[in-house]
Coordinates of C-alpha atoms in Angstrom, one line a residue:
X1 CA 65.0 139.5 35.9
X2 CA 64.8 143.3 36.3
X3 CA 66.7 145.2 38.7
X4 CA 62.9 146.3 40.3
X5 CA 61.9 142.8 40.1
X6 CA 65.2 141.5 41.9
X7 CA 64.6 144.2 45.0
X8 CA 61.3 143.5 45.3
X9 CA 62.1 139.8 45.5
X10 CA 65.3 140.5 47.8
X11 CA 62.7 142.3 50.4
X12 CA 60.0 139.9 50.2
X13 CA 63.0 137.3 51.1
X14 CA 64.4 139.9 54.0
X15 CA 60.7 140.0 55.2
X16 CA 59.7 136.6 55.6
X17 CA 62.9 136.2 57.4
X18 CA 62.4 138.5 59.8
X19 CA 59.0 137.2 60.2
X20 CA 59.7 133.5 61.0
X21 CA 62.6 135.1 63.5
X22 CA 59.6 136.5 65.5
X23 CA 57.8 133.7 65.5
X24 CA 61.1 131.0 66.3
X25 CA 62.4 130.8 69.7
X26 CA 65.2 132.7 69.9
X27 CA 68.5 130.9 69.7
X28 CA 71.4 132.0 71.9
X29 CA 74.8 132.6 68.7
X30 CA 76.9 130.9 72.0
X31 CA 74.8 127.7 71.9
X32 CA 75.1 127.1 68.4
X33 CA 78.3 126.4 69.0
X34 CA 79.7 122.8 69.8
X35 CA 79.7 122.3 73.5
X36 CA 82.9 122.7 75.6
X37 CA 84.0 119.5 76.9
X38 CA 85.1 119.5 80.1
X39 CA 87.4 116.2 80.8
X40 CA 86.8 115.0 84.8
X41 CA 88.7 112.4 86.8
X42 CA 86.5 111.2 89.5
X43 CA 84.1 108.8 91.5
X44 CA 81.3 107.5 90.0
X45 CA 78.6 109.5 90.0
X46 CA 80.3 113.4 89.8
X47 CA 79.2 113.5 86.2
X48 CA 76.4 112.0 86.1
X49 CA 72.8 113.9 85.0
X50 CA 71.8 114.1 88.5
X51 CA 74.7 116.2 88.9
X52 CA 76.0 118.4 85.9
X53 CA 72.7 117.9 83.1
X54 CA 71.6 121.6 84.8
X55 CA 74.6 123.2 84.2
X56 CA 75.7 121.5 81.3
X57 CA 72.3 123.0 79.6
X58 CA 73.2 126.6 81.2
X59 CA 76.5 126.6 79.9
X60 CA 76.9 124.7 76.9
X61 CA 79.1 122.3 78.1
X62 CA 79.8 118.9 78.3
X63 CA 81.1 116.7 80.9
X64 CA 83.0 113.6 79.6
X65 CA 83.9 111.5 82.8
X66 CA 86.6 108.8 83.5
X67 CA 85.7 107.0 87.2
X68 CA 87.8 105.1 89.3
X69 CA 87.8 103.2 92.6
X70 CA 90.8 104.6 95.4
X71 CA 93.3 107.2 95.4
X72 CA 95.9 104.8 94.3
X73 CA 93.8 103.9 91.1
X74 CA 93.6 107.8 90.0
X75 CA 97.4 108.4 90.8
X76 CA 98.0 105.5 88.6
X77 CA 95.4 106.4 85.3
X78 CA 97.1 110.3 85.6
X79 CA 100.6 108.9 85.2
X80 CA 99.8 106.9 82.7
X81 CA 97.8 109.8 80.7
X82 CA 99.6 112.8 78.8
X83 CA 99.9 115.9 80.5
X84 CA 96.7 117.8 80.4
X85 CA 94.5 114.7 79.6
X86 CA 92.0 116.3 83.2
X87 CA 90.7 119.3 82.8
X88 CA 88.9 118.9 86.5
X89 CA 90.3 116.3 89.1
X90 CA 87.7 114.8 91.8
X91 CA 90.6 113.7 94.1
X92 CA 90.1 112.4 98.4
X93 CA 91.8 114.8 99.9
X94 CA 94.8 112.5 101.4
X95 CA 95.9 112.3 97.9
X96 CA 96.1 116.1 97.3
X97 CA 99.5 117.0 97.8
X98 CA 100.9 113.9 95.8
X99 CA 99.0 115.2 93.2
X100 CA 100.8 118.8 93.7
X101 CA 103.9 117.6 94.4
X102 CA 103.8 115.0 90.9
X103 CA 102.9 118.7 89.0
X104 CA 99.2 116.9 88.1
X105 CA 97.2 119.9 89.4
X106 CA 97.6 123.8 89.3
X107 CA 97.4 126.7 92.2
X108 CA 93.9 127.5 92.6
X109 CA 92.9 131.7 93.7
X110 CA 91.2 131.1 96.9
X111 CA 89.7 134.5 96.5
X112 CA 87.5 133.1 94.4
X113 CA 85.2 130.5 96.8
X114 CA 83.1 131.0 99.5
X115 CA 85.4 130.0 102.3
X116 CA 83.9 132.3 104.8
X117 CA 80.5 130.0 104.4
X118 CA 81.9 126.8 105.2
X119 CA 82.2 125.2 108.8
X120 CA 85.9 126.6 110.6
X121 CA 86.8 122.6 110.7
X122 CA 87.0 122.8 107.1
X123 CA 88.4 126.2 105.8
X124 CA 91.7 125.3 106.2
X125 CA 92.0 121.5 105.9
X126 CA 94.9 119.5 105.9
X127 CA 96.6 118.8 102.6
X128 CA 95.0 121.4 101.0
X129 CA 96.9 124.3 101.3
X130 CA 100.8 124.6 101.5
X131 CA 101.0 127.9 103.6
X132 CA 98.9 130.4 101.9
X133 CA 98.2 128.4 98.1
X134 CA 95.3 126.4 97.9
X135 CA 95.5 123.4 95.6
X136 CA 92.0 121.8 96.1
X137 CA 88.3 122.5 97.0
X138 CA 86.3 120.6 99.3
X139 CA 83.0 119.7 97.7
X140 CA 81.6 116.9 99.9
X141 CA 82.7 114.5 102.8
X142 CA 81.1 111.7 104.3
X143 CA 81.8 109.2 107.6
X144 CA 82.9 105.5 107.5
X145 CA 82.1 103.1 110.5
X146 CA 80.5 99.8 110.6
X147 CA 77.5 98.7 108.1
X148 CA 75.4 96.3 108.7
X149 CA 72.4 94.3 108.0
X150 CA 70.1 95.0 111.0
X151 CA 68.1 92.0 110.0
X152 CA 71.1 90.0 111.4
X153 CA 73.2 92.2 114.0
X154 CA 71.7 94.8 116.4
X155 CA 73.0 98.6 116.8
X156 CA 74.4 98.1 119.8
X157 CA 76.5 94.7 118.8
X158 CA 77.6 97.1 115.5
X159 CA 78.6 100.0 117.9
X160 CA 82.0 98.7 118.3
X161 CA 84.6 97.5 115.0
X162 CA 85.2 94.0 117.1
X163 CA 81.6 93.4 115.0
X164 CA 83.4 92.1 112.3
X165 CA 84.6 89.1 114.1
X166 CA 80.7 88.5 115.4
X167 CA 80.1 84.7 114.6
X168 CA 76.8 85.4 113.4
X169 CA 78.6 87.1 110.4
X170 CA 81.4 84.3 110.0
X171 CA 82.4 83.9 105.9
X172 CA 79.4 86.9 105.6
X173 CA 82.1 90.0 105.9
X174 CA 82.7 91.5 103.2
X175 CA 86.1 94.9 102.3
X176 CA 85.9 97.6 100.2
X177 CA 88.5 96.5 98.3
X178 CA 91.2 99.3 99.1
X179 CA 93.2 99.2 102.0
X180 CA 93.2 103.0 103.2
X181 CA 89.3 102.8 104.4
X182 CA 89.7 98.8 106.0
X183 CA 93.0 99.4 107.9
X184 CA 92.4 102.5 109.3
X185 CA 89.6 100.9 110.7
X186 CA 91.3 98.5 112.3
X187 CA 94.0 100.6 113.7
X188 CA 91.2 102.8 115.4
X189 CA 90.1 99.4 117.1
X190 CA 93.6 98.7 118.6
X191 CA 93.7 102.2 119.8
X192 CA 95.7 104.3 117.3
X193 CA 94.3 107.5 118.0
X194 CA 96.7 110.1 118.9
X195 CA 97.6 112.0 116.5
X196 CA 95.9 109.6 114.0
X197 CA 95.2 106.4 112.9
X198 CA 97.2 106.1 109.7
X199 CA 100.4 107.6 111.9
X200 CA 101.6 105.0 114.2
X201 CA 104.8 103.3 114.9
X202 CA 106.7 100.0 113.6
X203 CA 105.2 98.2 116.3
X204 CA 101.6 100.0 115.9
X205 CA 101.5 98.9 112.6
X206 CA 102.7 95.6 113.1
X207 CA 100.2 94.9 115.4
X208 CA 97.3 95.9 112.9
X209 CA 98.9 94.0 110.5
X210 CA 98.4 90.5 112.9
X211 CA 94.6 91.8 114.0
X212 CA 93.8 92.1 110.5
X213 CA 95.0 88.7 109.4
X214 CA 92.7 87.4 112.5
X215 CA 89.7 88.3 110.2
X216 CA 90.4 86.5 107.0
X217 CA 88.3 83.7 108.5
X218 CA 85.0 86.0 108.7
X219 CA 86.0 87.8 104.9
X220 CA 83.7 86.4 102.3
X221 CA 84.8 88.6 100.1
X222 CA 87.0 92.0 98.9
X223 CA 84.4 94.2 96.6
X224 CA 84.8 97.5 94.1
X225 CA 81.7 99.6 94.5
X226 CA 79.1 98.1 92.4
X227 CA 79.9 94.6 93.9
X228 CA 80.2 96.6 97.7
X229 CA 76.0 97.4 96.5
X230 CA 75.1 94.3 95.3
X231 CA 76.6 91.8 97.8
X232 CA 74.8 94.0 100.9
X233 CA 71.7 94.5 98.4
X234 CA 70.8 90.5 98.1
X235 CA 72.2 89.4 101.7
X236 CA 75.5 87.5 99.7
X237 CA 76.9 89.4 103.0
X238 CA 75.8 90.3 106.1
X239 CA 78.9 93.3 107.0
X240 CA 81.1 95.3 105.3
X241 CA 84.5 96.7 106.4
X242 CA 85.8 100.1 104.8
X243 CA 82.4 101.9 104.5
X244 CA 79.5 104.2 105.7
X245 CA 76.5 105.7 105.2
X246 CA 77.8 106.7 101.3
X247 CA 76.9 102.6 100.4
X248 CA 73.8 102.4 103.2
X249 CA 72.2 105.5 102.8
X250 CA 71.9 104.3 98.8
X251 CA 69.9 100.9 99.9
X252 CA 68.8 102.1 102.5
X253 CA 66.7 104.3 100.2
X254 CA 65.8 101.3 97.9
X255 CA 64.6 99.0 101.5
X256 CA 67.5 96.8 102.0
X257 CA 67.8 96.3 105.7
X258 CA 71.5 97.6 105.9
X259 CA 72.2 100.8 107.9
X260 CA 75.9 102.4 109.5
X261 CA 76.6 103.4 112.4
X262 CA 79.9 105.6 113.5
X263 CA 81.3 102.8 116.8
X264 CA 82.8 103.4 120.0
X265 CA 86.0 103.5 118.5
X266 CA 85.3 106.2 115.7
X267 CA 84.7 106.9 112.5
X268 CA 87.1 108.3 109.8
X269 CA 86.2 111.2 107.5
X270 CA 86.3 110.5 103.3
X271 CA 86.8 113.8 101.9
X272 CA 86.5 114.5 98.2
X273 CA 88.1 118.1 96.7
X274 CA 88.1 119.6 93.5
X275 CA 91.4 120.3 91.6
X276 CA 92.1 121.9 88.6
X277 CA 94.4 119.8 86.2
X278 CA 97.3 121.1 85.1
X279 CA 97.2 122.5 81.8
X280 CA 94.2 123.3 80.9
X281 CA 93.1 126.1 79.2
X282 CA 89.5 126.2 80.8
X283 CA 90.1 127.9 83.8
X284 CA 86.9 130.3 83.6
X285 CA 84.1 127.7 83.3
X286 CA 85.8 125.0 86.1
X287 CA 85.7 127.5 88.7
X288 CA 81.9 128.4 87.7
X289 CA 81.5 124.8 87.8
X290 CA 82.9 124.1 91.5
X291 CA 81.3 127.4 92.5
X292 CA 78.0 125.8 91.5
X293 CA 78.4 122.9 93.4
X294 CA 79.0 125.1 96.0
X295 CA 76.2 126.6 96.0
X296 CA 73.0 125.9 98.1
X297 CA 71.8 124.0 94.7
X298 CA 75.0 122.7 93.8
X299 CA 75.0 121.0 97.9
X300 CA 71.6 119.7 97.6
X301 CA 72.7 118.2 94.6
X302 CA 75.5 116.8 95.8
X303 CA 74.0 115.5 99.4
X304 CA 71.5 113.3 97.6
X305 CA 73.3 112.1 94.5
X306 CA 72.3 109.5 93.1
X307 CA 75.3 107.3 93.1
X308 CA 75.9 107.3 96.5
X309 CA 74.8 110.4 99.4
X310 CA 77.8 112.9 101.0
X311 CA 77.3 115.7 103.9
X312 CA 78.0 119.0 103.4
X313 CA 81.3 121.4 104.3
X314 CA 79.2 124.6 103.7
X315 CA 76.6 126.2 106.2
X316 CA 74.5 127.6 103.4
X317 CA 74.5 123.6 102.3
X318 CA 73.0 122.6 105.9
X319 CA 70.3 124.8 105.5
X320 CA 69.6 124.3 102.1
X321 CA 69.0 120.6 102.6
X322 CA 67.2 121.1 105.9
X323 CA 64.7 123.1 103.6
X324 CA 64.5 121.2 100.5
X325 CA 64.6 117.7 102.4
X326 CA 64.4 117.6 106.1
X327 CA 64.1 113.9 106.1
X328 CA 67.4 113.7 104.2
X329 CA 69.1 116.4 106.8
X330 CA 67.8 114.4 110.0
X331 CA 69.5 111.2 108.1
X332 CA 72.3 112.2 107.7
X333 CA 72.8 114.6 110.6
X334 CA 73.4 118.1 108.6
X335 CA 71.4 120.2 111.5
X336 CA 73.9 121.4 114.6
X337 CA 73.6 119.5 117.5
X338 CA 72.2 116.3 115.7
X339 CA 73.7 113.2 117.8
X340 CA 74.5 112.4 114.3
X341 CA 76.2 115.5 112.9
X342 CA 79.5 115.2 111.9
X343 CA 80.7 119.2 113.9
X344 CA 79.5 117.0 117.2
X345 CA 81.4 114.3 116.1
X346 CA 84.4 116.4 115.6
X347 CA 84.2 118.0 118.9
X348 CA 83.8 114.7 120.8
X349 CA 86.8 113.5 119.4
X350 CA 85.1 110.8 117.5
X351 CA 85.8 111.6 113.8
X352 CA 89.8 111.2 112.4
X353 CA 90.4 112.6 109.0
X354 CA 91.5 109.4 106.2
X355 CA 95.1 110.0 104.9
X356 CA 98.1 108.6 103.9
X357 CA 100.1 106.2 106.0
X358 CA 102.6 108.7 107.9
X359 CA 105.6 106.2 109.3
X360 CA 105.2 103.3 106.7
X361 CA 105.4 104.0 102.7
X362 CA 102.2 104.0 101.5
X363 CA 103.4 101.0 99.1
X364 CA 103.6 99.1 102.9
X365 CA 99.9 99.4 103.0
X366 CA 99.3 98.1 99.5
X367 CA 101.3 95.1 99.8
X368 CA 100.5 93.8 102.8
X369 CA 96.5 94.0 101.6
X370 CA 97.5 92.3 98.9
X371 CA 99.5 89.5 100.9
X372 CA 96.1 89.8 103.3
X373 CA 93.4 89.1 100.5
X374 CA 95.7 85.9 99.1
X375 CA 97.1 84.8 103.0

């Protein structure tokens, strides 16, 4: 080959390249890349497509979950993963500062969240600061009274937690199977209000202890989440202790006849935060990624998930949903001075943040549920 023929064919090659590139879609050099794979402890459903598949595309990442069931059941699979295993930990808030104090999560830059958008209840919540450092994000929160099958028991008989002893439920009542949710329940009934339900004294707790073993004759069964679905779903029971609107609002939407209410007694608050695990070298895209569930979108998202519903800590997320689903907002109460909305609830006294027992190891609370589902 001459040196003419070998240019001319070197720019017939350079122009039919440039040609197909104007006629190809353009391909972003960053997405050619592998994604970044973003490793999240959490609740079913945080990683889900529903949730992330938008901002996985966006950002060329990947979300690769491991879901649990209880905060005692994520303290357990970090300490028995090597450091830096989480790059993002979905934690209830009551289980926060164990995780800080254990050296599992790192100090967040408040600066950098929209704290001046989100309800006064919740810009400073408990557990989640230690004087000015922030340690977790709250994302979502969501209400746990007494559920129900209204084919079977009436609002008003549900309107008190003495419904779980209703003899038209007998061997039909079924637990969340962690004790947290079930026993705080229970010590609301006998009274334990002041300061809170999971801090009372010896003879407080001792007397939850013996009302709780008075149920065992109505318990038909202690359930993880899918079984918690199921057994409401086909009728297997008629009740369930230790959970809210997060299971109803789910069947609910699919016609079961289930539904929750938030009794006499009270209701206590889940809360779920996001932490950033320690170690990690992915700093920059985690707080884009809590910042977009944040967001108006981020809330709508994450007030109809899929997996199971939550409310909103954000104003902008109140009227995002009352705009995108008003249906959905009336639901679940997310428009101020609903009967329903959780800010009344707060006011009225009605609503008691879940944590940690305060006066009893939180091992007390373990063992006797075990000694409870076996007695």
């Amino acid at each position: 080959m001459t040196r003419s023929t070998f240019t001319l064919s070197r720019r017939r090659l350079l122009a039919g390249a440039a040609g197909a590139a104007l006629t190809t879609p353009m391909i972003n050099r960053a997405w050619a890349a592998d994604p970044v794979q973003i490793n999240m402890l959490a609740w079913y459903g945080h990683a889900e497509p529903d949730i992330v598949a938008e901002f996985e595309a966006a950002n060329n990442v990947k979300f690769v979950p491991k879901y649990y069931a209880g905060g005692d059941n994520m303290l357990g699979l970090i300490a028995q993963s090597p450091p830096g295993t989480y790059d993002l930990i979905l934690s209830d808030a009551e289980f926060v500062q164990q995780l800080n104090m254990a050296g599992y999560i790192e100090e967040m830059d408040s600066s950098l969240y929209p704290f001046d958008d989100f309800w006064p209840e919740y810009q400073n919540f408990p557990g989640h600061w230690t004087d000015d450092q922030l340690w977790s994000v709250m994302v979502r929160f969501g209400l746990l009274g007494v559920s129900y099958n209204s084919d079977v028991m009436t609002r008003e008989e549900a309107m008190s937690y003495n419904a779980f002893w209703n003899p038209k439920i007998t061997g039909k009542l079924g637990h969340f199977d962690w004790h947290l949710p079930s026993l705080g329940q229970i010590s609301l009934l006998m009274g334990n209000r002041d300061p809170s339900p999971f801090d009372i004294s010896e003879d407080a707790w001792e007397a939850v202890m013996d009302k709780t073993l008075s149920l065992k004759p109505q318990v038909g069964g202690y359930f993880d989440y899918g079984g918690t679905f199921a057994s409401l779903k086909n009728g297997e029971m008629l009740a369930m202790a230790g959970i809210g609107d997060w299971i109803t609002g789910v069947l609910q939407k699919d016609g079961a006849p289930v539904a929750s209410v938030i009794p006499e007694e009270g209701g206590i608050q889940w809360t779920e935060s996001y932490s950033i695990g320690k170690g990690t070298t992915k700093h920059e895209i985690i707080n884009k990624f809590i910042n977009y569930m944040l967001s108006p979108e981020g809330q709508v998202k994450s007030i109809k998930m899929a997996a199971y519903p939550g409310l909103s800590p954000l104003k902008s997320g109140w009227k995002a949903i009352q705009e995108a689903d008003p249906a959905e907002a009336k639901r679940s109460g997310l428009i101020e001075g609903d009967d329903q909305s959780p800010i009344k609830l707060l006011s009225e006294g009605r609503l008691f943040f879940r944590d940690i027992p305060r006066q009893q190891d939180l091992e007390d609370w373990n063992d006797f549920w075990s000694e409870y589902k076996t007695a």
